[in-house]
Amino acid sequence: MTQPFVPAKRTIMTPGPVEAEPRVLRAMSTPILGQFDPLFTSIMNDVMEDLRRVFQTSNHWAFPIDGTSRSGLEAVLCSIIHPGDKVLVPVFGRFGQLLTEIAERYGAEVFTMECEWGTVFEPAEVIDEIERIQPHIAAAVHGETSTGCLQPLQEIGRCCRDMGSLFVVDAVASLGGTDVKVDEWYIDAAIAGTQKCLSVPSGMAPITYNERVEQVVNARKKVERGIATAEDELEKRKQPPIASNYFDLSQLQDYWSPRRLNHHTEATSMLYGLQEGIRIVLEEGLADRFKRHRFHEQALRAGLQAMGLSLYADHDAKLPMVTCVNIPANVDGNAIRHLMLEQFGVEIAASFGPLKGKIWRIGTMGYSCRRENVLFTLSALEAALLSHHVPIYAGHAVQKALEVYQRNTEGVQKS
Amino acid sequence: MTQPFVPAKRTIMTPGPVEAEPRVLRAMSTPILGQFDPLFTSIMNDVMEDLRRVFQTSNHWAFPIDGTSRSGLEAVLCSIIHPGDKVLVPVFGRFGQLLTEIAERYGAEVFTMECEWGTVFEPAEVIDEIERIQPHIAAAVHGETSTGCLQPLQEIGRCCRDMGSLFVVDAVASLGGTDVKVDEWYIDAAIAGTQKCLSVPSGMAPITYNERVEQVVNARKKVERGIATAEDELEKRKQPPIASNYFDLSQLQDYWSPRRLNHHTEATSMLYGLQEGIRIVLEEGLADRFKRHRFHEQALRAGLQAMGLSLYADHDAKLPMVTCVNIPANVDGNAIRHLMLEQFGVEIAASFGPLKGKIWRIGTMGYSCRRENVLFTLSALEAALLSHHVPIYAGHAVQKALEVYQRNTEGVQKS
C-alpha cells in the first residue's frame, strides 16, 4: 500500500488552482447529507441565490455543473449547439481555442478571428464579424489566463442581442476577481470555475443563463426512461435531444428545481465548499474584492519591474489577476520555477503553445491574493534568478512592493 | 445573505450517497497542491495504483473522471462508440436504461433485452443475444440499485471476448462492497462511483479499461489546439475524434501519464478524498470488507422479516448492499420515510419508475454499513410504521438483528 499522504504547505501563485480558503476546506469536511434531504435541497437553493449575486444577474438559472471548469463550457455549448450552427469565436489565447475545440465536436460550423496573443480585440472588429457571419452563437473568453488579457464584452454583447445571436462567455478566470456583469453586458450564458478567484478547490463549474438559452434547451428536452412519467413520454420534442446526457441542461433544470428529478447525485462536499466560497465573496463585497485584486497586482508589478523584469501584455486590457513576465534571454524558465517550488514552496506557472518557455504567469487570485504571498513570491523569484546568475537589481523588488503596501494601509481592508 | 450552514448529523441508509468515512472528510480538508506540483502528480500515480487493486485488474489505465458516477459511464461510452455501432444492453432496472440513454445520444444502434424488474438474466440468455446481434459493445449494470439485484457477469464477459465485442460494466454500486473482478470476468471497461461502497462524497467516477479499449480510443486521438506540438499536428487520425472534449479518454490519458498534458485541472480535494477512501478499502482488505457487507445485510434482513415485512428481490442474485422492502398495502411509503428522517434523522430511499411507491430501498454500503446504523434503521422504521398504525410485530426487529450480531461477535472484525 502507498504511504499516508503528508501534505506540504505551498504558496500557490499560479492562475489556478489557487489556495483554497480555509473556511471552504472546513466546510468541505462537514458530514454529508442525502441528496433529497430537505436540508440539502435548501442548500442547493441557497447556492443558486448567492450565485446570481456573484454573476450580477437576475437570471433564474444559476447552478454548478459537477465537473471542472471546462465541463461548464461543454454543458452550455453542447446544450445550445445544433449540428451545423454557425459559432463565432474571437481567439486571443489558448482558452479561445478550447471554445472552438468544444464547439467543433458538437458539429458547429466554427468561424474564428484571431488577434496577436497578448492583445485583445477592439469590440468593433468583433461586431463587424458578427454582422458579416450572423452566427447562431458568439462565444468569447473574458479573462484569458494564457496571455493575461481581459476582453471588453459589453458592446459585443449588445450587438449579439441586436442580431439575435446567443452570447456565451467563459468567465472562468474572471468571476470573483473582477466585474462579470452578466445582465448589463447582454451575456446570455456565462461559465465560471471554482479554483480561481472563488478559491474553492477545482471540481465544479458554476454557470448562469437566461430565458433565451432556456428556450433553446427546452425545445430539446427529454426525460430519461426509467424515471419518465406517462406525461413526459407524451411530450413531443420538436428537435433531437442534446448530444450529451451528463451535460444536458434540460435534465439539470429538472434536478435544480422543485421537481428534483434524479439526474446525477449532486457532489455534496464540493457544493458545501462552493456555498462557503461564494458566501465569503459576498461578505467581502464585490467592489471591495475587485479593489483588493487590483491593489495586490500593483504591488506585484511594482516589485517585478523594480527587479528589472519586463511584463508581457502590460496594457489597459491586462487581466488584473494574472501578471505575465517575460523570461529574460537565455534563462531556463522551468529551472527557475522548480527552484522556487522546491526551495521556497512557491508555485508560479509556465505557459502554453507559442508562449511556452517565453513567459511566466503569476496569479493573484482569491485567497492567494494576499500581502505575504506577493512578498514571498518576489523574494523567491529574485533569489532563484540570482542563484542562476541572471543580472537583475537585487534587493529592490520586495522594497518596492512594501512601499505600495505601506503607502496604502488604509484604502483596502482585507489585504 | 443566506444564514450559515449548520449541518445536521444523519444516519444515511440509502443506496447512495452514503455517509462519508471521517478519515476521507479530514483528507478533503487538507490544503491543496497545484496540479503540476510533483507532490500532487505522485498522488495521481498512487491513486492509479490503488484503484487497480480495488478493481482487481492489471490494466494500466485506472483513474477517476472528474464528475459524478454517470460522467464515468459517459466518458467510456462516448470514447468507444462510433455512430452506428451496435450496442447491446440487457436491462433489468433503471440504470440499465441509463446505459441505453447515453449510448443512443452518441449515435449507437441500441439493442435491448429486458427481464422483469427484480430479477436478473441467465447468462445464457444474454450470450444468445450477443451471438445473434454481434454487437460492437455489450454494456451491463453489475449492481442495479433500483431493484437491488446483482447480475453475474463472468460468462457474459467470456462470450464478449470470444466474439470480439467490448464488454463495459457499470460497477457504480458494487465496487468496494462485493467482488468486481475486472480481469477474471473479461471486463474491458468498468466504471464506479465514489458515493456508494467507497464512502467518499459524490463527485468522481473511477474507471479502468484495458488495451482493447485503449486501441479504439487511440485511433480517435486529437491533441487540442493551443497545446498541440508540431508533432501532434502531424499525427494523422484514422477516425473522427471523440464526440465530447471533456470525456475524451485519449486526452485524459495524456493528462494521467508522464506527459501531463493539461486537459482539465484535476479536482484536488476530491482526489484526496478518493485516495483516502481507497486506502481504507485496501487496509480493511477486499475479502473482509465484502464479508462485512454480507454480515450487516443479514442482520438487517432478519430484523425486517421479524417485523413482518417482506423483501422484494429476495433471491440468490440479491445485491448484498441494497435491500428492497415491499411497502405494505395502503401504506404511504413517503410518509413513513419522512417521519424516519424528520424524527430520527434516518434516511432510506424511495424508488423509480414502475416501482415508485411500491418498495423502499435500504442501503448497507461502505461506512454506513455499521452495527448501530442497522439497529437505528430498524428502530426508526418500526416506530414510523407503528405511528401510522401499520400492523407489524412490534419489538421483534431489533431483537432479531441483535441476535445476529451477538451470535457472530468474532467472525467480523470491523463491524
mmCIF file of C-alpha atoms in Angstrom, chain A residues 177-331:
data_model
loop_
_atom_site.group_PDB
_atom_site.id
_atom_site.type_symbol
_atom_site.label_atom_id
_atom_site.label_comp_id
_atom_site.label_asym_id
_atom_site.label_seq_id
_atom_site.Cartn_x
_atom_site.Cartn_y
_atom_site.Cartn_z
ATOM 1 C CA GLY A 177 -11.841 38.737 -9.218
ATOM 2 C CA THR A 178 -13.237 41.462 -11.442
ATOM 3 C CA ASP A 179 -16.664 42.523 -12.684
ATOM 4 C CA VAL A 180 -18.657 39.988 -14.695
ATOM 5 C CA LYS A 181 -21.879 41.890 -15.345
ATOM 6 C CA VAL A 182 -23.971 39.214 -16.955
ATOM 7 C CA ASP A 183 -27.140 41.250 -17.406
ATOM 8 C CA GLU A 184 -25.618 44.643 -18.105
ATOM 9 C CA TRP A 185 -23.274 43.183 -20.726
ATOM 10 C CA TYR A 186 -26.037 41.213 -22.533
ATOM 11 C CA ILE A 187 -24.387 37.872 -21.773
ATOM 12 C CA ASP A 188 -26.793 35.003 -22.446
ATOM 13 C CA ALA A 189 -24.740 32.320 -20.707
ATOM 14 C CA ALA A 190 -21.651 32.643 -18.515
ATOM 15 C CA ILE A 191 -19.435 29.886 -17.161
ATOM 16 C CA ALA A 192 -17.072 30.092 -14.208
ATOM 17 C CA GLY A 193 -14.675 27.826 -12.351
ATOM 18 C CA THR A 194 -14.188 27.290 -8.649
ATOM 19 C CA GLN A 195 -10.397 27.025 -8.401
ATOM 20 C CA LYS A 196 -9.510 30.566 -9.422
ATOM 21 C CA CYS A 197 -10.921 33.748 -7.874
ATOM 22 C CA LEU A 198 -13.542 31.878 -5.826
ATOM 23 C CA SER A 199 -10.750 29.970 -4.006
ATOM 24 C CA VAL A 200 -12.668 26.716 -3.851
ATOM 25 C CA PRO A 201 -10.860 23.543 -4.972
ATOM 26 C CA SER A 202 -11.300 22.535 -8.613
ATOM 27 C CA GLY A 203 -14.267 20.300 -9.397
ATOM 28 C CA MET A 204 -17.299 22.484 -10.101
ATOM 29 C CA ALA A 205 -18.256 24.919 -12.824
ATOM 30 C CA PRO A 206 -20.892 27.488 -11.816
ATOM 31 C CA ILE A 207 -22.969 28.621 -14.775
ATOM 32 C CA THR A 208 -25.835 31.013 -15.363
ATOM 33 C CA TYR A 209 -28.072 31.567 -18.375
ATOM 34 C CA ASN A 210 -31.179 33.471 -19.327
ATOM 35 C CA GLU A 211 -34.558 32.708 -20.934
ATOM 36 C CA ARG A 212 -33.143 32.948 -24.455
ATOM 37 C CA VAL A 213 -30.870 29.999 -23.700
ATOM 38 C CA GLU A 214 -33.554 28.200 -21.729
ATOM 39 C CA GLN A 215 -35.864 28.315 -24.714
ATOM 40 C CA VAL A 216 -33.314 26.577 -26.927
ATOM 41 C CA VAL A 217 -32.649 23.992 -24.234
ATOM 42 C CA ASN A 218 -36.317 23.283 -23.522
ATOM 43 C CA ALA A 219 -37.054 22.594 -27.171
ATOM 44 C CA ARG A 220 -34.647 19.644 -26.936
ATOM 45 C CA LYS A 221 -35.875 18.338 -23.592
ATOM 46 C CA LYS A 222 -36.020 14.610 -22.971
ATOM 47 C CA VAL A 223 -36.813 12.868 -19.679
ATOM 48 C CA GLU A 224 -34.939 9.596 -19.129
ATOM 49 C CA ARG A 225 -36.513 6.203 -19.449
ATOM 50 C CA GLY A 226 -36.833 4.695 -16.004
ATOM 51 C CA ILE A 227 -37.941 7.930 -14.381
ATOM 52 C CA ALA A 228 -40.151 9.476 -17.073
ATOM 53 C CA THR A 229 -43.877 9.664 -16.315
ATOM 54 C CA ALA A 230 -46.555 8.959 -18.912
ATOM 55 C CA GLU A 231 -46.901 12.728 -19.262
ATOM 56 C CA ASP A 232 -43.202 13.100 -20.020
ATOM 57 C CA GLU A 233 -43.421 10.396 -22.650
ATOM 58 C CA LEU A 234 -46.278 12.193 -24.371
ATOM 59 C CA GLU A 235 -44.407 15.486 -24.534
ATOM 60 C CA LYS A 236 -43.263 15.750 -28.109
ATOM 61 C CA ARG A 237 -39.860 17.189 -28.814
ATOM 62 C CA LYS A 238 -39.531 19.414 -31.832
ATOM 63 C CA GLN A 239 -35.816 18.751 -32.065
ATOM 64 C CA PRO A 240 -33.394 15.919 -31.420
ATOM 65 C CA PRO A 241 -32.119 15.729 -27.830
ATOM 66 C CA ILE A 242 -28.903 17.303 -26.624
ATOM 67 C CA ALA A 243 -25.877 15.194 -27.591
ATOM 68 C CA SER A 244 -24.640 14.591 -24.047
ATOM 69 C CA ASN A 245 -26.661 13.069 -21.237
ATOM 70 C CA TYR A 246 -24.424 14.283 -18.413
ATOM 71 C CA PHE A 247 -24.330 17.849 -19.723
ATOM 72 C CA ASP A 248 -27.992 18.072 -20.755
ATOM 73 C CA LEU A 249 -29.156 21.359 -19.238
ATOM 74 C CA SER A 250 -32.819 20.400 -19.719
ATOM 75 C CA GLN A 251 -32.323 17.463 -17.372
ATOM 76 C CA LEU A 252 -30.215 19.508 -14.979
ATOM 77 C CA GLN A 253 -33.049 22.058 -14.777
ATOM 78 C CA ASP A 254 -35.410 19.331 -13.555
ATOM 79 C CA TYR A 255 -32.877 18.429 -10.881
ATOM 80 C CA TRP A 256 -32.234 22.038 -9.820
ATOM 81 C CA SER A 257 -35.944 22.820 -9.462
ATOM 82 C CA PRO A 258 -38.754 21.708 -7.135
ATOM 83 C CA ARG A 259 -39.340 18.596 -9.273
ATOM 84 C CA ARG A 260 -35.883 17.351 -8.107
ATOM 85 C CA LEU A 261 -35.919 14.741 -10.820
ATOM 86 C CA ASN A 262 -32.917 12.476 -10.247
ATOM 87 C CA HIS A 263 -30.147 13.033 -12.762
ATOM 88 C CA HIS A 264 -26.795 12.659 -11.018
ATOM 89 C CA THR A 265 -26.063 12.646 -7.291
ATOM 90 C CA GLU A 266 -25.001 16.186 -6.533
ATOM 91 C CA ALA A 267 -21.357 16.421 -5.412
ATOM 92 C CA THR A 268 -22.179 17.123 -1.788
ATOM 93 C CA SER A 269 -18.843 18.247 -0.353
ATOM 94 C CA MET A 270 -17.963 20.326 -3.392
ATOM 95 C CA LEU A 271 -21.311 22.086 -3.040
ATOM 96 C CA TYR A 272 -20.573 22.824 0.621
ATOM 97 C CA GLY A 273 -17.255 24.278 -0.480
ATOM 98 C CA LEU A 274 -18.829 26.344 -3.243
ATOM 99 C CA GLN A 275 -21.501 27.646 -0.880
ATOM 100 C CA GLU A 276 -18.896 28.804 1.618
ATOM 101 C CA GLY A 277 -16.676 30.231 -1.120
ATOM 102 C CA ILE A 278 -19.439 32.369 -2.610
ATOM 103 C CA ARG A 279 -20.526 33.458 0.832
ATOM 104 C CA ILE A 280 -17.011 34.753 1.507
ATOM 105 C CA VAL A 281 -17.100 36.665 -1.790
ATOM 106 C CA LEU A 282 -20.406 38.290 -0.850
ATOM 107 C CA GLU A 283 -19.280 39.051 2.686
ATOM 108 C CA GLU A 284 -16.213 40.858 1.371
ATOM 109 C CA GLY A 285 -18.410 42.608 -1.178
ATOM 110 C CA LEU A 286 -17.811 42.540 -4.915
ATOM 111 C CA ALA A 287 -16.450 46.091 -5.174
ATOM 112 C CA ASP A 288 -14.006 45.671 -2.266
ATOM 113 C CA ARG A 289 -12.910 42.303 -3.556
ATOM 114 C CA PHE A 290 -12.124 43.620 -7.020
ATOM 115 C CA LYS A 291 -10.273 46.565 -5.464
ATOM 116 C CA ARG A 292 -8.178 44.156 -3.387
ATOM 117 C CA HIS A 293 -7.216 42.225 -6.528
ATOM 118 C CA ARG A 294 -6.095 45.457 -8.246
ATOM 119 C CA PHE A 295 -4.153 46.513 -5.162
ATOM 120 C CA HIS A 296 -2.019 43.386 -4.859
ATOM 121 C CA GLU A 297 -1.476 43.327 -8.599
ATOM 122 C CA GLN A 298 0.027 46.818 -8.300
ATOM 123 C CA ALA A 299 2.398 45.681 -5.570
ATOM 124 C CA LEU A 300 3.446 42.645 -7.590
ATOM 125 C CA ARG A 301 4.021 44.652 -10.774
ATOM 126 C CA ALA A 302 5.985 47.289 -8.929
ATOM 127 C CA GLY A 303 8.206 44.606 -7.442
ATOM 128 C CA LEU A 304 8.757 42.771 -10.719
ATOM 129 C CA GLN A 305 9.651 45.942 -12.577
ATOM 130 C CA ALA A 306 11.972 47.115 -9.790
ATOM 131 C CA MET A 307 13.840 43.844 -10.239
ATOM 132 C CA GLY A 308 14.364 44.818 -13.876
ATOM 133 C CA LEU A 309 11.928 42.334 -15.369
ATOM 134 C CA SER A 310 9.513 43.341 -18.114
ATOM 135 C CA LEU A 311 5.853 42.432 -18.263
ATOM 136 C CA TYR A 312 4.114 40.705 -21.149
ATOM 137 C CA ALA A 313 0.756 42.197 -22.102
ATOM 138 C CA ASP A 314 1.187 45.293 -19.961
ATOM 139 C CA HIS A 315 -1.631 47.496 -21.213
ATOM 140 C CA ASP A 316 -5.165 48.626 -20.397
ATOM 141 C CA ALA A 317 -6.600 45.206 -21.168
ATOM 142 C CA LYS A 318 -4.267 43.394 -18.765
ATOM 143 C CA LEU A 319 -6.101 40.857 -16.607
ATOM 144 C CA PRO A 320 -5.767 42.188 -13.038
ATOM 145 C CA MET A 321 -5.464 38.681 -11.573
ATOM 146 C CA VAL A 322 -2.736 37.348 -13.886
ATOM 147 C CA THR A 323 0.592 39.010 -14.452
ATOM 148 C CA CYS A 324 2.770 37.611 -17.230
ATOM 149 C CA VAL A 325 6.503 38.164 -17.046
ATOM 150 C CA ASN A 326 8.911 37.911 -19.966
ATOM 151 C CA ILE A 327 11.555 35.316 -19.176
ATOM 152 C CA PRO A 328 14.940 37.057 -19.634
ATOM 153 C CA ALA A 329 17.047 35.917 -22.591
ATOM 154 C CA ASN A 330 18.996 32.690 -22.094
ATOM 155 C CA VAL A 331 17.197 31.833 -18.871
#
